[in-house]
């Protein structure tokens, strides 16, 4: 390990990268499972692939993996409570949630900004996480009138455009 490497500085530096927040969901034996994540990214346009990086300590991901499918639910800035619930371990995260099953058989959470429904294409070891690649079956914008939930420096916020896209 480089002499320069400082684990605290590493985490604080990563915190300078602002990201959206998603809920990765899946359903095994009709039991829904899910976790909050920020490690979501588009990967390939053709074929349509995305990725998410679950921690090896996650108790939900093995259930999602077993279903060979997952759905990425992109949260709006009014859905921090959903994020809080899905960031906890060992609770019934779907107890107070409305959702429906997507084409992959994975839960699509009500009122998200958008979702990306996938088959699990492949998974790669990467330190204390894995890189899970999803082959997209369906991608839909649910509500383009709201702003996204953002995660930055360990806190949450919303998007304030200073120029039109
Ligand atoms: C904003 C935010 C982003 C997160 N990003 C990730 C992530 O990218 N990968 C991951 O495995 N866990 C991530 N987590 C932590 C998981 O949500 C948490 O460990 C998980 O919900 C634990 O539950 P489980 O045991 O049911 O999987 C994040 C949590 C928060 C609040």
mmCIF file of C-alpha atoms and ligand atoms in Angstrom:
data_model
loop_
_atom_site.group_PDB
_atom_site.id
_atom_site.type_symbol
_atom_site.label_atom_id
_atom_site.label_comp_id
_atom_site.label_asym_id
_atom_site.label_seq_id
_atom_site.Cartn_x
_atom_site.Cartn_y
_atom_site.Cartn_z
ATOM 1 C CA UNK A 1 0.000 0.000 0.000
ATOM 2 C CA UNK A 2 1.361 3.464 -0.912
ATOM 3 C CA UNK A 3 2.839 5.468 1.989
ATOM 4 C CA UNK A 4 0.572 8.276 0.826
ATOM 5 C CA UNK A 5 -2.600 6.239 1.281
ATOM 6 C CA UNK A 6 -4.806 7.445 4.172
ATOM 7 C CA UNK A 7 -8.075 5.502 4.591
ATOM 8 C CA UNK A 8 -9.895 8.484 6.146
ATOM 9 C CA UNK A 9 -8.724 10.851 3.410
ATOM 10 C CA UNK A 10 -9.769 8.227 0.854
ATOM 11 C CA UNK A 11 -13.354 8.102 2.181
ATOM 12 C CA UNK A 12 -13.550 11.890 2.567
ATOM 13 C CA UNK A 13 -12.249 12.363 -0.960
ATOM 14 C CA UNK A 14 -14.816 9.912 -2.380
ATOM 15 C CA UNK A 15 -17.451 11.947 -0.544
ATOM 16 C CA UNK A 16 -16.617 14.918 -2.820
ATOM 17 C CA UNK A 17 -18.172 13.004 -5.727
ATOM 18 C CA UNK A 18 -21.891 13.788 -5.759
ATOM 19 C CA UNK A 19 -24.153 10.979 -6.883
ATOM 20 C CA UNK A 20 -27.770 10.053 -7.184
ATOM 21 C CA UNK A 21 -29.291 7.418 -4.883
ATOM 22 C CA UNK A 22 -30.936 4.201 -6.094
ATOM 23 C CA UNK A 23 -32.656 1.233 -4.518
ATOM 24 C CA UNK A 24 -31.559 -2.089 -6.034
ATOM 25 C CA UNK A 25 -34.403 -4.564 -5.650
ATOM 26 C CA UNK A 26 -35.044 -8.201 -6.446
ATOM 27 C CA UNK A 27 -37.558 -10.897 -5.554
ATOM 28 C CA UNK A 28 -36.636 -14.470 -4.604
ATOM 29 C CA UNK A 29 -39.467 -16.955 -3.935
ATOM 30 C CA UNK A 30 -41.835 -13.923 -3.997
ATOM 31 C CA UNK A 31 -39.856 -12.424 -1.096
ATOM 32 C CA UNK A 32 -38.764 -8.876 -2.024
ATOM 33 C CA UNK A 33 -35.260 -7.713 -1.068
ATOM 34 C CA UNK A 34 -33.445 -4.446 -1.609
ATOM 35 C CA UNK A 35 -30.650 -2.089 -0.593
ATOM 36 C CA UNK A 36 -29.858 1.599 -0.982
ATOM 37 C CA UNK A 37 -26.866 2.307 -3.215
ATOM 38 C CA UNK A 38 -24.943 5.074 -4.919
ATOM 39 C CA UNK A 39 -22.558 2.805 -6.912
ATOM 40 C CA UNK A 40 -24.889 2.684 -9.936
ATOM 41 C CA UNK A 41 -23.653 3.489 -13.425
ATOM 42 C CA UNK A 42 -24.505 3.022 -17.067
ATOM 43 C CA UNK A 43 -21.984 0.649 -18.649
ATOM 44 C CA UNK A 44 -22.861 -0.070 -22.295
ATOM 45 C CA UNK A 45 -25.473 1.223 -24.764
ATOM 46 C CA UNK A 46 -25.391 -1.724 -27.129
ATOM 47 C CA UNK A 47 -25.881 -4.180 -25.587
ATOM 48 C CA UNK A 48 -27.739 -2.163 -22.894
ATOM 49 C CA UNK A 49 -25.797 -2.822 -19.671
ATOM 50 C CA UNK A 50 -25.652 -1.097 -16.296
ATOM 51 C CA UNK A 51 -23.717 -1.884 -13.129
ATOM 52 C CA UNK A 52 -24.146 -1.735 -9.377
ATOM 53 C CA UNK A 53 -21.593 -2.581 -6.678
ATOM 54 C CA UNK A 54 -23.000 -4.421 -3.654
ATOM 55 C CA UNK A 55 -20.839 -4.921 -0.571
ATOM 56 C CA UNK A 56 -19.949 -8.495 0.322
ATOM 57 C CA UNK A 57 -21.466 -7.763 3.749
ATOM 58 C CA UNK A 58 -24.899 -7.048 2.251
ATOM 59 C CA UNK A 59 -27.526 -9.540 3.416
ATOM 60 C CA UNK A 60 -29.994 -8.437 0.721
ATOM 61 C CA UNK A 61 -27.750 -8.813 -2.335
ATOM 62 C CA UNK A 62 -27.383 -12.633 -2.062
ATOM 63 C CA UNK A 63 -31.203 -12.861 -2.193
ATOM 64 C CA UNK A 64 -31.290 -10.551 -5.213
ATOM 65 C CA UNK A 65 -28.459 -12.470 -6.882
ATOM 66 C CA UNK A 66 -30.381 -15.737 -6.425
ATOM 67 C CA UNK A 67 -33.280 -14.286 -8.461
ATOM 68 C CA UNK A 68 -30.849 -13.652 -11.388
ATOM 69 C CA UNK A 69 -32.481 -10.252 -11.876
ATOM 70 C CA UNK A 70 -32.617 -6.806 -10.286
ATOM 71 C CA UNK A 71 -34.326 -3.446 -10.725
ATOM 72 C CA UNK A 72 -32.631 -0.087 -10.191
ATOM 73 C CA UNK A 73 -35.119 2.390 -8.697
ATOM 74 C CA UNK A 74 -33.896 6.011 -9.026
ATOM 75 C CA UNK A 75 -35.109 8.096 -6.075
ATOM 76 C CA UNK A 76 -36.581 11.596 -6.110
ATOM 77 C CA UNK A 77 -35.546 14.271 -3.601
ATOM 78 C CA UNK A 78 -38.793 13.635 -1.685
ATOM 79 C CA UNK A 79 -37.877 9.977 -1.103
ATOM 80 C CA UNK A 80 -35.095 10.262 1.504
ATOM 81 C CA UNK A 81 -37.269 8.232 3.895
ATOM 82 C CA UNK A 82 -37.225 5.349 1.407
ATOM 83 C CA UNK A 83 -33.426 5.610 1.254
ATOM 84 C CA UNK A 84 -33.190 5.554 5.068
ATOM 85 C CA UNK A 85 -35.286 2.377 5.236
ATOM 86 C CA UNK A 86 -33.282 0.578 2.534
ATOM 87 C CA UNK A 87 -29.983 1.572 4.160
ATOM 88 C CA UNK A 88 -30.865 -0.497 7.213
ATOM 89 C CA UNK A 89 -30.128 -4.226 7.508
ATOM 90 C CA UNK A 90 -32.350 -6.973 8.909
ATOM 91 C CA UNK A 91 -35.721 -5.189 8.716
ATOM 92 C CA UNK A 92 -38.810 -5.643 6.488
ATOM 93 C CA UNK A 93 -37.921 -2.824 4.111
ATOM 94 C CA UNK A 94 -41.087 -3.245 2.020
ATOM 95 C CA UNK A 95 -43.525 -3.117 4.955
ATOM 96 C CA UNK A 96 -44.801 0.416 4.266
ATOM 97 C CA UNK A 97 -44.017 0.603 0.572
ATOM 98 C CA UNK A 98 -46.163 0.359 -2.565
ATOM 99 C CA UNK A 99 -44.507 -1.556 -5.376
ATOM 100 C CA UNK A 100 -45.264 -3.757 -8.324
ATOM 101 C CA UNK A 101 -43.315 -6.439 -10.153
ATOM 102 C CA UNK A 102 -41.458 -5.495 -13.324
ATOM 103 C CA UNK A 103 -40.733 -7.657 -16.372
ATOM 104 C CA UNK A 104 -37.724 -9.227 -14.604
ATOM 105 C CA UNK A 105 -39.863 -10.145 -11.600
ATOM 106 C CA UNK A 106 -38.117 -7.479 -9.486
ATOM 107 C CA UNK A 107 -39.972 -4.831 -7.425
ATOM 108 C CA UNK A 108 -40.533 -1.396 -8.990
ATOM 109 C CA UNK A 109 -41.084 1.080 -6.167
ATOM 110 C CA UNK A 110 -44.018 3.502 -6.498
ATOM 111 C CA UNK A 111 -43.272 7.143 -7.341
ATOM 112 C CA UNK A 112 -39.588 6.767 -8.216
ATOM 113 C CA UNK A 113 -38.192 9.148 -10.858
ATOM 114 C CA UNK A 114 -37.267 6.268 -13.133
ATOM 115 C CA UNK A 115 -36.336 2.587 -13.109
ATOM 116 C CA UNK A 116 -34.016 0.255 -14.980
ATOM 117 C CA UNK A 117 -35.169 -3.366 -14.906
ATOM 118 C CA UNK A 118 -32.468 -5.955 -15.573
ATOM 119 C CA UNK A 119 -31.439 -9.557 -15.823
ATOM 120 C CA UNK A 120 -28.222 -10.289 -13.874
ATOM 121 C CA UNK A 121 -25.714 -10.705 -16.692
ATOM 122 C CA UNK A 122 -22.449 -11.243 -14.797
ATOM 123 C CA UNK A 123 -20.710 -10.463 -11.523
ATOM 124 C CA UNK A 124 -17.051 -9.773 -10.757
ATOM 125 C CA UNK A 125 -15.098 -9.782 -7.495
ATOM 126 C CA UNK A 126 -13.736 -6.336 -6.538
ATOM 127 C CA UNK A 127 -12.192 -6.131 -3.059
ATOM 128 C CA UNK A 128 -14.885 -5.890 -0.359
ATOM 129 C CA UNK A 129 -17.602 -5.391 -2.994
ATOM 130 C CA UNK A 130 -18.610 -7.068 -6.255
ATOM 131 C CA UNK A 131 -19.435 -5.478 -9.618
ATOM 132 C CA UNK A 132 -22.828 -6.738 -10.766
ATOM 133 C CA UNK A 133 -23.672 -6.174 -14.420
ATOM 134 C CA UNK A 134 -27.292 -5.982 -15.471
ATOM 135 C CA UNK A 135 -28.629 -6.518 -18.988
ATOM 136 C CA UNK A 136 -31.464 -4.040 -19.352
ATOM 137 C CA UNK A 137 -34.917 -5.428 -20.145
ATOM 138 C CA UNK A 138 -36.782 -2.145 -19.616
ATOM 139 C CA UNK A 139 -35.824 1.453 -18.728
ATOM 140 C CA UNK A 140 -38.596 3.980 -18.003
ATOM 141 C CA UNK A 141 -38.895 7.561 -16.777
ATOM 142 C CA UNK A 142 -41.804 7.587 -14.317
ATOM 143 C CA UNK A 143 -41.833 11.266 -13.368
ATOM 144 C CA UNK A 144 -39.611 13.902 -15.015
ATOM 145 C CA UNK A 145 -41.219 16.780 -13.095
ATOM 146 C CA UNK A 146 -39.315 16.115 -9.854
ATOM 147 C CA UNK A 147 -35.644 16.480 -8.880
ATOM 148 C CA UNK A 148 -33.348 13.608 -7.888
ATOM 149 C CA UNK A 149 -32.173 12.738 -4.372
ATOM 150 C CA UNK A 150 -28.423 13.474 -4.263
ATOM 151 C CA UNK A 151 -25.766 12.154 -1.879
ATOM 152 C CA UNK A 152 -22.752 14.415 -1.226
ATOM 153 C CA UNK A 153 -20.227 14.592 1.608
ATOM 154 C CA UNK A 154 -22.253 12.097 3.621
ATOM 155 C CA UNK A 155 -25.429 14.198 3.378
ATOM 156 C CA UNK A 156 -28.451 14.504 1.124
ATOM 157 C CA UNK A 157 -29.660 17.235 -1.183
ATOM 158 C CA UNK A 158 -31.493 18.068 -4.377
ATOM 159 C CA UNK A 159 -30.513 19.269 -7.819
ATOM 160 C CA UNK A 160 -30.521 22.967 -8.642
ATOM 161 C CA UNK A 161 -29.848 23.544 -12.333
ATOM 162 C CA UNK A 162 -27.735 26.582 -13.115
ATOM 163 C CA UNK A 163 -28.012 26.008 -16.848
ATOM 164 C CA UNK A 164 -30.479 24.175 -19.037
ATOM 165 C CA UNK A 165 -29.135 20.794 -20.255
HETATM 166 C C1 LIG B 1 -26.586 6.938 0.258
HETATM 167 C C2 LIG B 1 -26.166 5.496 0.462
HETATM 168 C C3 LIG B 1 -25.445 4.849 -0.528
HETATM 169 C C4 LIG B 1 -25.052 3.517 -0.360
HETATM 170 N N1 LIG B 1 -24.363 2.893 -1.378
HETATM 171 C C5 LIG B 1 -24.088 1.573 -1.272
HETATM 172 C C6 LIG B 1 -23.502 0.872 -2.371
HETATM 173 O O1 LIG B 1 -23.239 1.457 -3.429
HETATM 174 N N2 LIG B 1 -23.259 -0.460 -2.235
HETATM 175 C C7 LIG B 1 -23.587 -1.138 -1.070
HETATM 176 O O2 LIG B 1 -23.390 -2.351 -0.979
HETATM 177 N N3 LIG B 1 -24.144 -0.498 0.008
HETATM 178 C C8 LIG B 1 -24.414 0.823 -0.091
HETATM 179 N N4 LIG B 1 -25.007 1.470 0.957
HETATM 180 C C9 LIG B 1 -25.248 0.723 2.219
HETATM 181 C C10 LIG B 1 -26.435 -0.215 2.070
HETATM 182 O O3 LIG B 1 -27.595 0.470 1.725
HETATM 183 C C11 LIG B 1 -26.624 -0.969 3.396
HETATM 184 O O4 LIG B 1 -25.398 -1.533 3.752
HETATM 185 C C12 LIG B 1 -27.587 -2.090 3.157
HETATM 186 O O5 LIG B 1 -28.820 -1.547 3.035
HETATM 187 C C13 LIG B 1 -27.538 -3.085 4.257
HETATM 188 O O6 LIG B 1 -28.665 -3.878 4.175
HETATM 189 P P1 LIG B 1 -28.673 -5.376 3.738
HETATM 190 O O7 LIG B 1 -27.909 -6.157 4.776
HETATM 191 O O8 LIG B 1 -30.155 -5.677 3.759
HETATM 192 O O9 LIG B 1 -28.081 -5.490 2.374
HETATM 193 C C14 LIG B 1 -25.401 2.814 0.834
HETATM 194 C C15 LIG B 1 -26.128 3.458 1.842
HETATM 195 C C16 LIG B 1 -26.502 4.787 1.662
HETATM 196 C C17 LIG B 1 -27.288 5.471 2.752
#
